[in-house]
């Protein structure tokens, strides 16, 4: 669980939830709810000293919530900052004549200044590490010629190339950004590196420009200019001019691309590259919630090709994706297929099998961790061997399933439990206080609930028979886990008015008589009720709005 989520989960002083009103509630709605709770919690209605004391505490809490939400200035501050914002020093200088809109505008201005300061401190590092592995001896072996040589019984697997690149961005102002990047490469014992510096300026809402300077030991100094411009709301272009200085003289290059939205999910691109490896490229890319499709064609020197690729996005928690592509050109033909999956909050693991003529068979492993990418291309064979294709396909699946079951899943489960346990310890005193407040509220509701039930029974109205709030165990695979729920029958019956129960779209933990029985875990509300002599049942999520009675909740007597 994210820390921010748990902090929000435990900020139980939700005044809207306490009064059971919408965040857009009018003054009349606030006043109506406030009066009803005052009648319930007013200290003068209780003679028992203990109940009177509890009623006084809850009455003050309800009164505080109403005071904040009924005042436009305080409500604006509460909506933006929450309860902590009301305790912040300095708000006393805010003029009382200022409207809620003006307060929000002032907050947005302060937020922009804070964001600009935050940008100036952020470097946004990005990097890629690629390690090329030659494992061709696993499949391409010369047993007859070398079977008697020492060590020939074990195939040699070696690293034949490496590439490391890293970049950082240093925002100077809201419109200026400095970018520093560098790379190191080596292949078969030979290598080199380069370093680049770029300065980007956002000139307007429609475009930006970038100056780039670079140098390397394999090539001479480089000077570049890149421009981006929105032509229309649906069309934009980029231009990149480069001057490469080398021992052979100055080598100019120019790349221009025009892109247009063909529809909501489809983009069309036309790119022209002149100078180094001149080419003309056109492509269509369609990206939806469940799929990603690309079709491209290039005519150029030395590479001309056609390419089609498709990726399917599963709508599961792990964001699983499977993909396949076909690329054919003067270099030959390559078929690729693979999958990727999220293995933690910040990590994605993927594997792709590449089968080509004359390239052979390769397996590419990719791990993305936050803003760092680790890439491991493994060359298996120069030939199209069925055994290489089989092992490249089945091997990663078997290894991933074993690792996910034996290592990744237990680790993530342990991390989640550790974070939850730590958060429960930190918030134990707050939860105990909320529990005591909820139990006191239930005791104060008893007399009102009796009157409500009598009135509802007389008209055959809405009677809450049983209501439970918390974590329910419905999955058979988790039947050994203990359900963490509390009985909220009395609090819900107390909210019934004119044979109706309406709960707003907010966490139910803040309602009168409720508290959070399982901090940081998903919760639901289950209600069994009677209306017009018939049984009804409903279960809703913690943050879902609920309105009963409903015909769809009715329990079939024949079932």
Coordinates of C-alpha atoms in Angstrom, one line a residue:
X1 CA 0.0 0.0 0.0
X2 CA 1.2 3.4 -0.8
X3 CA 2.0 5.7 2.2
X4 CA -0.2 8.5 0.8
X5 CA -3.2 6.1 0.5
X6 CA -2.8 5.0 4.1
X7 CA -2.5 8.6 5.4
X8 CA -5.7 9.4 3.5
X9 CA -7.3 6.2 4.9
X10 CA -6.6 7.3 8.4
X11 CA -7.6 10.9 8.1
X12 CA -11.0 10.0 9.7
X13 CA -12.0 13.5 10.6
X14 CA -14.0 13.7 7.3
X15 CA -16.6 16.2 8.0
X16 CA -18.7 15.4 4.9
X17 CA -18.8 11.7 5.9
X18 CA -19.6 12.6 9.5
X19 CA -22.6 14.6 8.4
X20 CA -23.4 12.1 5.6
X21 CA -23.6 14.8 2.9
X22 CA -22.2 15.2 -0.5
X23 CA -19.1 17.3 -1.1
X24 CA -21.3 19.5 -3.2
X25 CA -23.9 19.8 -0.4
X26 CA -25.9 23.0 -0.2
X27 CA -26.4 25.0 3.0
X28 CA -29.9 23.5 3.4
X29 CA -28.6 20.0 3.2
X30 CA -25.9 20.8 5.7
X31 CA -28.4 22.4 8.1
X32 CA -30.8 19.5 7.8
X33 CA -28.2 16.9 8.6
X34 CA -26.7 19.0 11.4
X35 CA -30.1 19.4 13.1
X36 CA -30.8 15.7 12.9
X37 CA -27.4 14.8 14.6
X38 CA -27.9 17.6 17.2
X39 CA -31.2 16.0 18.2
X40 CA -29.4 12.7 18.6
X41 CA -26.3 13.9 20.5
X42 CA -27.5 16.9 22.5
X43 CA -26.2 16.5 26.0
X44 CA -29.5 17.7 27.6
X45 CA -31.3 14.6 26.2
X46 CA -29.3 12.2 28.4
X47 CA -29.5 12.0 32.2
X48 CA -26.9 9.3 32.8
X49 CA -23.6 11.2 33.6
X50 CA -21.5 8.8 31.4
X51 CA -23.8 9.1 28.4
X52 CA -24.1 12.8 29.0
X53 CA -20.3 13.2 28.8
X54 CA -20.1 11.0 25.6
X55 CA -22.9 13.0 24.0
X56 CA -21.1 16.3 24.8
X57 CA -18.0 15.1 23.0
X58 CA -19.8 13.9 19.9
X59 CA -22.0 17.0 19.9
X60 CA -19.0 19.2 19.9
X61 CA -17.5 17.2 17.0
X62 CA -20.6 17.5 14.9
X63 CA -20.9 21.2 15.7
X64 CA -17.2 21.7 14.7
X65 CA -17.9 20.0 11.3
X66 CA -21.0 22.1 10.7
X67 CA -19.2 25.3 11.6
X68 CA -16.4 24.6 9.1
X69 CA -18.6 23.5 6.2
X70 CA -21.3 26.2 6.7
X71 CA -18.6 28.9 6.4
X72 CA -17.6 29.5 2.7
X73 CA -14.0 30.5 3.5
X74 CA -13.4 27.7 6.0
X75 CA -15.0 25.2 3.7
X76 CA -12.7 26.3 0.8
X77 CA -9.6 25.8 3.0
X78 CA -10.9 22.4 4.3
X79 CA -11.6 21.3 0.7
X80 CA -8.1 22.1 -0.4
X81 CA -6.0 21.3 2.7
X82 CA -8.2 19.1 4.8
X83 CA -8.4 19.4 8.6
X84 CA -4.7 20.2 8.9
X85 CA -5.2 23.3 6.7
X86 CA -7.6 24.8 9.3
X87 CA -4.8 24.5 11.9
X88 CA -2.2 26.1 9.7
X89 CA -0.6 29.3 11.0
X90 CA -1.0 32.3 8.7
X91 CA -4.6 31.7 7.6
X92 CA -5.7 34.5 10.0
X93 CA -4.3 37.0 7.5
X94 CA -6.9 35.8 4.9
X95 CA -9.5 38.5 4.6
X96 CA -13.0 37.3 5.6
X97 CA -14.5 39.1 2.6
X98 CA -12.6 36.9 0.2
X99 CA -14.7 34.4 -1.6
X100 CA -14.1 30.6 -1.9
X101 CA -13.0 31.1 -5.5
X102 CA -10.5 33.7 -4.5
X103 CA -9.1 31.5 -1.8
X104 CA -8.7 28.6 -4.3
X105 CA -7.0 31.0 -6.7
X106 CA -4.6 32.1 -4.0
X107 CA -3.8 28.4 -3.2
X108 CA -3.2 27.6 -6.8
X109 CA -0.8 30.5 -7.1
X110 CA 1.1 29.3 -4.1
X111 CA 1.0 25.7 -5.4
X112 CA 2.5 26.8 -8.7
X113 CA 5.4 28.6 -6.9
X114 CA 6.0 25.5 -4.8
X115 CA 5.9 23.3 -7.9
X116 CA 8.5 25.5 -9.6
X117 CA 10.8 25.3 -6.6
X118 CA 10.3 21.5 -6.6
X119 CA 11.2 21.4 -10.3
X120 CA 14.4 23.2 -9.7
X121 CA 15.4 20.6 -7.2
X122 CA 14.5 17.6 -9.4
X123 CA 16.9 15.9 -11.9
X124 CA 14.6 13.2 -13.3
X125 CA 17.4 10.7 -14.0
X126 CA 16.9 8.1 -16.8
X127 CA 19.2 5.3 -17.8
X128 CA 19.7 2.2 -19.8
X129 CA 22.1 -0.7 -19.3
X130 CA 22.3 -3.2 -22.1
X131 CA 24.4 -6.4 -21.9
X132 CA 24.7 -8.5 -25.0
X133 CA 25.2 -12.2 -24.4
X134 CA 26.4 -14.8 -27.0
X135 CA 25.0 -18.2 -26.1
X136 CA 25.2 -19.7 -29.6
X137 CA 27.4 -22.6 -28.5
X138 CA 24.4 -24.0 -26.7
X139 CA 22.9 -24.9 -30.1
X140 CA 25.7 -24.4 -32.7
X141 CA 28.4 -26.8 -31.8
X142 CA 31.1 -28.6 -33.7
X143 CA 31.3 -31.8 -31.7
X144 CA 33.1 -33.9 -34.3
X145 CA 36.0 -31.5 -34.7
X146 CA 36.5 -30.4 -31.2
X147 CA 35.2 -33.2 -28.9
X148 CA 38.7 -34.1 -27.8
X149 CA 39.9 -30.5 -26.9
X150 CA 40.2 -29.7 -23.2
X151 CA 37.1 -28.0 -21.9
X152 CA 35.1 -28.7 -25.0
X153 CA 32.4 -30.5 -23.0
X154 CA 31.0 -27.2 -21.7
X155 CA 29.6 -24.6 -24.1
X156 CA 31.0 -21.2 -23.7
X157 CA 28.6 -18.3 -22.9
X158 CA 30.2 -14.9 -23.2
X159 CA 29.4 -11.2 -23.0
X160 CA 30.3 -9.7 -26.4
X161 CA 28.9 -6.1 -26.0
X162 CA 27.7 -3.6 -23.5
X163 CA 26.0 -0.2 -23.6
X164 CA 25.4 2.2 -20.8
X165 CA 23.6 5.5 -21.1
X166 CA 22.4 7.9 -18.5
X167 CA 20.6 11.3 -18.6
X168 CA 19.5 13.9 -16.1
X169 CA 17.2 16.9 -16.5
X170 CA 17.7 20.0 -14.4
X171 CA 14.7 22.4 -14.7
X172 CA 16.1 26.0 -14.5
X173 CA 12.8 27.8 -14.6
X174 CA 9.2 26.8 -15.5
X175 CA 10.1 27.1 -19.2
X176 CA 13.9 26.3 -19.3
X177 CA 15.4 22.8 -18.8
X178 CA 19.0 21.7 -19.1
X179 CA 19.6 18.1 -20.1
X180 CA 22.9 16.3 -19.6
X181 CA 23.4 12.8 -21.1
X182 CA 26.2 10.4 -21.8
X183 CA 26.8 6.9 -23.0
X184 CA 29.5 4.2 -23.1
X185 CA 29.6 1.3 -25.6
X186 CA 31.9 -1.7 -26.1
X187 CA 31.7 -4.6 -28.6
X188 CA 34.3 -7.4 -28.9
X189 CA 36.9 -5.4 -27.1
X190 CA 36.4 -2.1 -28.9
X191 CA 34.4 0.7 -27.5
X192 CA 33.9 4.4 -27.0
X193 CA 31.7 7.0 -25.4
X194 CA 30.0 10.3 -25.9
X195 CA 28.6 13.2 -23.9
X196 CA 25.8 15.6 -24.8
X197 CA 24.4 18.8 -23.4
X198 CA 21.1 20.3 -24.4
X199 CA 19.1 23.4 -23.4
X200 CA 15.4 23.3 -24.0
X201 CA 13.0 26.3 -23.8
X202 CA 9.3 26.2 -24.0
X203 CA 8.5 29.2 -26.1
X204 CA 4.7 29.0 -25.9
X205 CA 1.8 26.6 -25.4
X206 CA 2.3 25.5 -29.0
X207 CA 6.0 24.7 -29.2
X208 CA 9.5 24.5 -27.8
X209 CA 13.1 24.6 -29.1
X210 CA 16.2 22.8 -28.0
X211 CA 20.0 23.4 -28.6
X212 CA 22.3 20.4 -28.4
X213 CA 26.1 20.1 -28.1
X214 CA 27.9 16.8 -28.1
X215 CA 31.3 15.2 -28.3
X216 CA 32.7 11.7 -28.4
X217 CA 35.9 9.7 -29.0
X218 CA 34.5 7.8 -32.0
X219 CA 33.0 10.9 -33.7
X220 CA 33.9 14.6 -33.5
X221 CA 31.9 17.5 -32.0
X222 CA 28.2 17.7 -32.7
X223 CA 25.9 20.7 -32.9
X224 CA 22.1 20.3 -33.2
X225 CA 18.9 22.3 -33.2
X226 CA 15.5 20.7 -32.6
X227 CA 12.1 22.4 -32.9
X228 CA 8.6 21.3 -32.0
X229 CA 5.4 23.1 -33.1
X230 CA 1.7 22.4 -33.0
X231 CA 0.3 23.4 -36.4
X232 CA -3.3 22.7 -35.5
X233 CA -4.9 21.1 -32.4
X234 CA -4.7 17.8 -34.3
X235 CA -1.4 18.2 -36.1
X236 CA 2.3 18.9 -35.1
X237 CA 5.8 18.7 -36.6
X238 CA 9.3 18.3 -35.3
X239 CA 12.6 19.3 -37.1
X240 CA 16.1 18.2 -36.0
X241 CA 19.1 19.7 -37.7
X242 CA 22.5 18.3 -36.9
X243 CA 26.1 19.2 -37.9
X244 CA 28.6 16.4 -37.2
X245 CA 32.3 17.4 -37.3
X246 CA 34.8 14.6 -38.1
X247 CA 38.1 14.0 -39.8
X248 CA 36.2 13.6 -43.1
X249 CA 34.7 17.1 -42.8
X250 CA 31.3 18.4 -41.7
X251 CA 28.5 15.9 -42.2
X252 CA 25.0 17.6 -42.0
X253 CA 21.8 15.8 -41.2
X254 CA 18.2 16.8 -41.2
X255 CA 15.2 14.9 -39.8
X256 CA 11.6 16.2 -40.2
X257 CA 8.4 14.6 -39.0
X258 CA 4.8 15.6 -39.4
X259 CA 2.1 13.9 -37.2
X260 CA -1.6 14.1 -37.3
X261 CA -4.5 12.7 -35.2
X262 CA -6.6 10.6 -37.5
X263 CA -9.1 9.9 -34.8
X264 CA -9.3 9.8 -31.0
X265 CA -6.9 6.8 -30.8
X266 CA -5.0 6.8 -34.1
X267 CA -1.9 8.8 -35.1
X268 CA -0.3 9.1 -38.5
X269 CA 3.4 9.9 -39.0
X270 CA 5.5 10.9 -42.0
X271 CA 9.2 11.2 -41.4
X272 CA 12.0 12.3 -43.8
X273 CA 15.6 11.9 -42.9
X274 CA 18.4 13.3 -45.1
X275 CA 22.2 13.0 -44.7
X276 CA 23.4 10.1 -42.6
X277 CA 21.3 7.0 -43.6
X278 CA 18.7 9.0 -45.6
X279 CA 15.2 7.5 -45.6
X280 CA 11.5 8.2 -45.9
X281 CA 9.2 6.6 -43.3
X282 CA 5.5 6.6 -42.8
X283 CA 3.5 4.9 -40.0
X284 CA 0.1 4.5 -38.5
X285 CA -0.2 3.9 -34.7
X286 CA -3.5 3.1 -33.0
X287 CA -3.5 2.9 -29.2
X288 CA -6.6 2.0 -27.2
X289 CA -7.2 0.8 -23.7
X290 CA -6.9 -2.8 -24.7
X291 CA -4.6 -2.8 -27.7
X292 CA -1.7 -1.1 -29.5
X293 CA -1.3 -1.5 -33.3
X294 CA 1.5 -0.2 -35.5
X295 CA 2.0 -0.4 -39.3
X296 CA 5.1 1.2 -40.8
X297 CA 6.9 1.4 -44.2
X298 CA 10.4 2.8 -44.9
X299 CA 12.3 3.5 -48.1
X300 CA 15.9 4.4 -47.6
X301 CA 19.6 3.8 -47.7
X302 CA 20.7 1.3 -46.5
X303 CA 17.5 0.0 -44.9
X304 CA 14.1 -0.4 -46.5
X305 CA 11.4 -2.5 -44.8
X306 CA 7.7 -3.0 -43.9
X307 CA 6.6 -3.7 -40.4
X308 CA 3.4 -4.7 -38.6
X309 CA 3.1 -5.1 -34.8
X310 CA 0.2 -5.7 -32.4
X311 CA 0.0 -5.6 -28.6
X312 CA -2.9 -6.8 -26.5
X313 CA -3.3 -5.2 -23.0
X314 CA -5.0 -7.3 -20.5
X315 CA -7.1 -5.4 -17.9
X316 CA -5.7 -7.2 -14.9
X317 CA -3.9 -6.0 -11.8
X318 CA -0.4 -6.9 -13.2
X319 CA -1.0 -5.0 -16.5
X320 CA 0.0 -8.1 -18.6
X321 CA 0.7 -7.5 -22.3
X322 CA 1.4 -9.9 -25.1
X323 CA 2.8 -8.7 -28.4
X324 CA 3.9 -9.9 -31.8
X325 CA 5.4 -8.3 -34.9
X326 CA 6.6 -9.0 -38.4
X327 CA 9.3 -7.0 -40.1
X328 CA 10.5 -7.7 -43.7
X329 CA 13.0 -5.8 -45.8
X330 CA 16.3 -5.8 -47.7
X331 CA 18.0 -7.2 -44.5
X332 CA 15.7 -10.2 -44.4
X333 CA 12.7 -11.1 -42.3
X334 CA 12.2 -11.0 -38.5
X335 CA 9.3 -12.4 -36.5
X336 CA 9.0 -11.4 -32.8
X337 CA 6.6 -12.3 -30.1
X338 CA 6.7 -11.9 -26.3
X339 CA 5.0 -10.6 -23.2
X340 CA 5.6 -8.2 -20.3
X341 CA 4.1 -7.9 -16.9
X342 CA 4.2 -5.7 -13.9
X343 CA 5.9 -7.5 -11.0
X344 CA 5.9 -4.7 -8.4
X345 CA 4.7 -1.1 -8.1
X346 CA 7.7 0.2 -9.9
X347 CA 9.0 -2.8 -11.9
X348 CA 8.0 -4.3 -15.2
X349 CA 9.6 -7.5 -16.6
X350 CA 9.3 -8.6 -20.2
X351 CA 10.7 -11.2 -22.6
X352 CA 10.7 -11.3 -26.5
X353 CA 11.7 -14.1 -28.8
X354 CA 13.2 -12.9 -32.1
X355 CA 13.3 -15.3 -35.1
X356 CA 14.8 -14.1 -38.3
X357 CA 16.6 -14.8 -41.6
X358 CA 19.6 -14.5 -41.6
X359 CA 19.8 -13.3 -38.0
X360 CA 18.8 -16.6 -36.4
X361 CA 17.1 -16.9 -33.0
X362 CA 17.5 -14.5 -30.0
X363 CA 15.9 -14.0 -26.6
X364 CA 15.6 -10.5 -25.3
X365 CA 15.0 -9.9 -21.6
X366 CA 14.0 -6.5 -20.4
X367 CA 13.5 -5.2 -16.8
X368 CA 12.2 -1.7 -16.2
X369 CA 12.7 -0.4 -12.7
X370 CA 11.4 3.1 -12.1
X371 CA 13.2 5.2 -14.7
X372 CA 16.0 2.7 -15.3
X373 CA 15.9 0.0 -18.1
X374 CA 18.0 -3.1 -18.0
X375 CA 18.2 -5.0 -21.4
X376 CA 19.7 -8.4 -22.0
X377 CA 19.7 -9.6 -25.6
X378 CA 20.8 -13.2 -25.7
X379 CA 21.9 -14.6 -29.1
X380 CA 21.1 -18.3 -29.2
X381 CA 21.8 -19.5 -32.8
X382 CA 22.5 -18.2 -36.3
X383 CA 20.2 -20.9 -37.7
X384 CA 16.5 -21.5 -37.5
X385 CA 16.6 -24.4 -35.1
X386 CA 13.3 -25.7 -33.6
X387 CA 15.0 -26.6 -30.4
X388 CA 16.3 -23.0 -29.9
X389 CA 12.8 -21.6 -30.6
X390 CA 11.3 -24.0 -28.1
X391 CA 13.7 -23.3 -25.3
X392 CA 13.6 -19.5 -25.9
X393 CA 9.8 -19.6 -25.7
X394 CA 9.2 -22.1 -22.9
X395 CA 12.3 -21.4 -20.7
X396 CA 11.4 -17.8 -19.7
X397 CA 7.8 -18.8 -18.9
X398 CA 8.8 -21.7 -16.6
X399 CA 11.5 -19.5 -14.9
X400 CA 9.1 -16.6 -14.4
X401 CA 6.3 -18.8 -13.0
X402 CA 8.7 -20.4 -10.6
X403 CA 10.2 -17.0 -9.5
X404 CA 6.8 -15.4 -9.2
X405 CA 5.4 -18.2 -7.0
X406 CA 8.5 -18.8 -4.9
X407 CA 10.2 -15.4 -4.7
X408 CA 8.2 -12.4 -6.0
X409 CA 4.8 -13.1 -4.7
X410 CA 5.9 -14.0 -1.1
X411 CA 8.2 -11.0 -1.1
X412 CA 5.5 -8.6 -2.1
X413 CA 3.0 -10.1 0.3
X414 CA 5.6 -9.8 3.2
X415 CA 6.3 -6.2 2.2
X416 CA 2.6 -5.3 2.2
X417 CA 2.0 -6.9 5.5
X418 CA 5.1 -5.2 7.0
X419 CA 3.9 -1.8 5.8
X420 CA 0.3 -2.4 7.1
X421 CA 1.6 -3.6 10.4
X422 CA 3.9 -0.5 10.8
X423 CA 1.0 1.7 9.9
X424 CA -1.3 0.0 12.3
X425 CA 1.2 0.5 15.1
X426 CA 1.6 4.2 14.3
X427 CA -2.2 4.7 14.2
X428 CA -3.2 2.4 17.0
X429 CA -4.1 5.2 19.4
X430 CA -6.2 7.0 16.8
X431 CA -8.1 3.8 15.9
X432 CA -8.8 3.1 19.6
X433 CA -10.1 6.7 20.0
X434 CA -12.3 6.3 16.9
X435 CA -13.6 2.9 18.2
X436 CA -14.5 4.4 21.6
X437 CA -16.3 7.3 19.8
X438 CA -18.2 4.8 17.6
X439 CA -19.3 2.7 20.6
X440 CA -20.4 5.8 22.5
X441 CA -22.4 7.0 19.4
X442 CA -24.1 3.6 19.2
X443 CA -25.1 3.8 22.9
X444 CA -26.5 7.3 22.3
X445 CA -28.5 6.1 19.3
X446 CA -30.4 3.3 21.1
X447 CA -33.4 5.4 22.1
X448 CA -33.7 7.1 18.7
X449 CA -33.4 3.8 16.9
X450 CA -36.3 2.3 18.9
X451 CA -38.5 5.2 17.8
X452 CA -37.4 4.9 14.2
X453 CA -38.1 1.1 14.1
X454 CA -41.5 1.6 15.6
X455 CA -42.4 4.2 13.0
X456 CA -41.1 2.1 10.2
X457 CA -42.9 -1.1 11.4
X458 CA -46.2 0.9 11.5
X459 CA -45.9 1.7 7.8
X460 CA -44.1 -1.5 6.8
X461 CA -41.1 0.6 5.9
X462 CA -37.3 0.0 6.0
X463 CA -35.9 -2.1 8.9
X464 CA -32.2 -2.8 9.0
X465 CA -32.0 -6.4 10.2
X466 CA -28.2 -6.9 10.0
X467 CA -25.4 -4.7 8.8
X468 CA -21.6 -5.4 8.7
X469 CA -18.7 -3.2 7.7
X470 CA -15.1 -4.2 7.0
X471 CA -13.2 -6.9 5.2
X472 CA -15.2 -9.9 4.1
X473 CA -13.5 -13.2 3.0
X474 CA -15.4 -14.4 0.0
X475 CA -12.5 -16.2 -1.9
X476 CA -12.3 -19.9 -1.1
X477 CA -8.5 -19.8 -1.4
X478 CA -8.4 -17.3 1.5
X479 CA -11.0 -19.1 3.8
X480 CA -8.4 -19.5 6.5
X481 CA -8.1 -15.7 6.8
X482 CA -10.3 -14.1 9.5
X483 CA -13.0 -11.6 8.4
X484 CA -12.5 -8.2 10.0
X485 CA -15.9 -6.6 10.3
X486 CA -18.0 -4.6 12.8
X487 CA -21.7 -4.6 13.4
X488 CA -23.2 -1.3 12.1
X489 CA -26.9 -2.3 12.3
X490 CA -27.8 0.4 14.8
X491 CA -25.9 3.3 13.1
X492 CA -27.5 2.6 9.7
X493 CA -31.0 2.3 11.2
X494 CA -30.4 5.6 12.8
X495 CA -29.8 7.2 9.4
X496 CA -33.1 5.9 8.0
X497 CA -35.5 8.7 7.2
X498 CA -39.0 8.3 5.6
X499 CA -38.2 4.6 4.7
X500 CA -35.0 5.6 2.9
X501 CA -31.3 5.2 3.6
X502 CA -28.9 7.3 1.5
X503 CA -25.1 7.1 1.9
X504 CA -22.8 9.4 0.0
X505 CA -19.8 8.5 -2.2
X506 CA -17.2 8.5 0.6
X507 CA -15.6 6.1 3.0
X508 CA -18.1 4.8 5.5
X509 CA -15.5 4.8 8.3
X510 CA -16.4 8.5 9.0
X511 CA -20.1 7.9 9.5
X512 CA -21.5 8.2 13.1
X513 CA -21.2 4.9 14.8
X514 CA -18.5 3.6 12.4
X515 CA -14.8 3.2 12.6
X516 CA -12.1 1.5 10.5
X517 CA -11.7 -2.2 11.6
X518 CA -8.9 -3.0 9.1
X519 CA -6.7 -0.1 8.3
X520 CA -5.2 -0.1 4.8
X521 CA -7.4 -3.0 3.5
X522 CA -10.3 -3.0 1.1
X523 CA -13.6 -2.7 2.9
X524 CA -17.3 -3.3 2.0
X525 CA -20.7 -2.7 3.6
X526 CA -23.1 -5.6 3.7
X527 CA -26.8 -5.0 4.6
X528 CA -29.7 -7.3 5.2
X529 CA -32.9 -5.3 5.4
X530 CA -36.7 -5.7 5.3
X531 CA -39.0 -3.5 3.2
X532 CA -42.8 -4.0 2.9
X533 CA -42.4 -7.4 4.5
X534 CA -39.8 -8.7 2.0
X535 CA -36.2 -9.5 2.7
X536 CA -33.5 -7.6 0.7
X537 CA -29.7 -7.8 0.7
X538 CA -27.0 -5.7 -0.8
X539 CA -23.2 -5.4 -0.6
X540 CA -21.4 -2.2 -1.7
X541 CA -17.8 -1.0 -1.8
X542 CA -16.5 1.4 0.9
X543 CA -16.4 4.5 -1.4
X544 CA -19.6 3.7 -3.4
X545 CA -22.8 5.7 -2.9
X546 CA -25.7 3.6 -1.7
X547 CA -29.5 4.2 -1.8
X548 CA -32.0 1.7 -0.4
X549 CA -34.5 0.2 -0.7
X550 CA -34.2 -1.0 -4.3
X551 CA -36.1 -3.7 -6.2
X552 CA -32.8 -5.3 -7.4
X553 CA -31.9 -6.0 -3.8
X554 CA -34.9 -8.2 -3.1
X555 CA -34.1 -11.8 -2.2
X556 CA -36.0 -14.3 -4.3
X557 CA -38.2 -16.4 -2.0
X558 CA -38.0 -19.4 -4.3
X559 CA -34.2 -19.2 -4.1

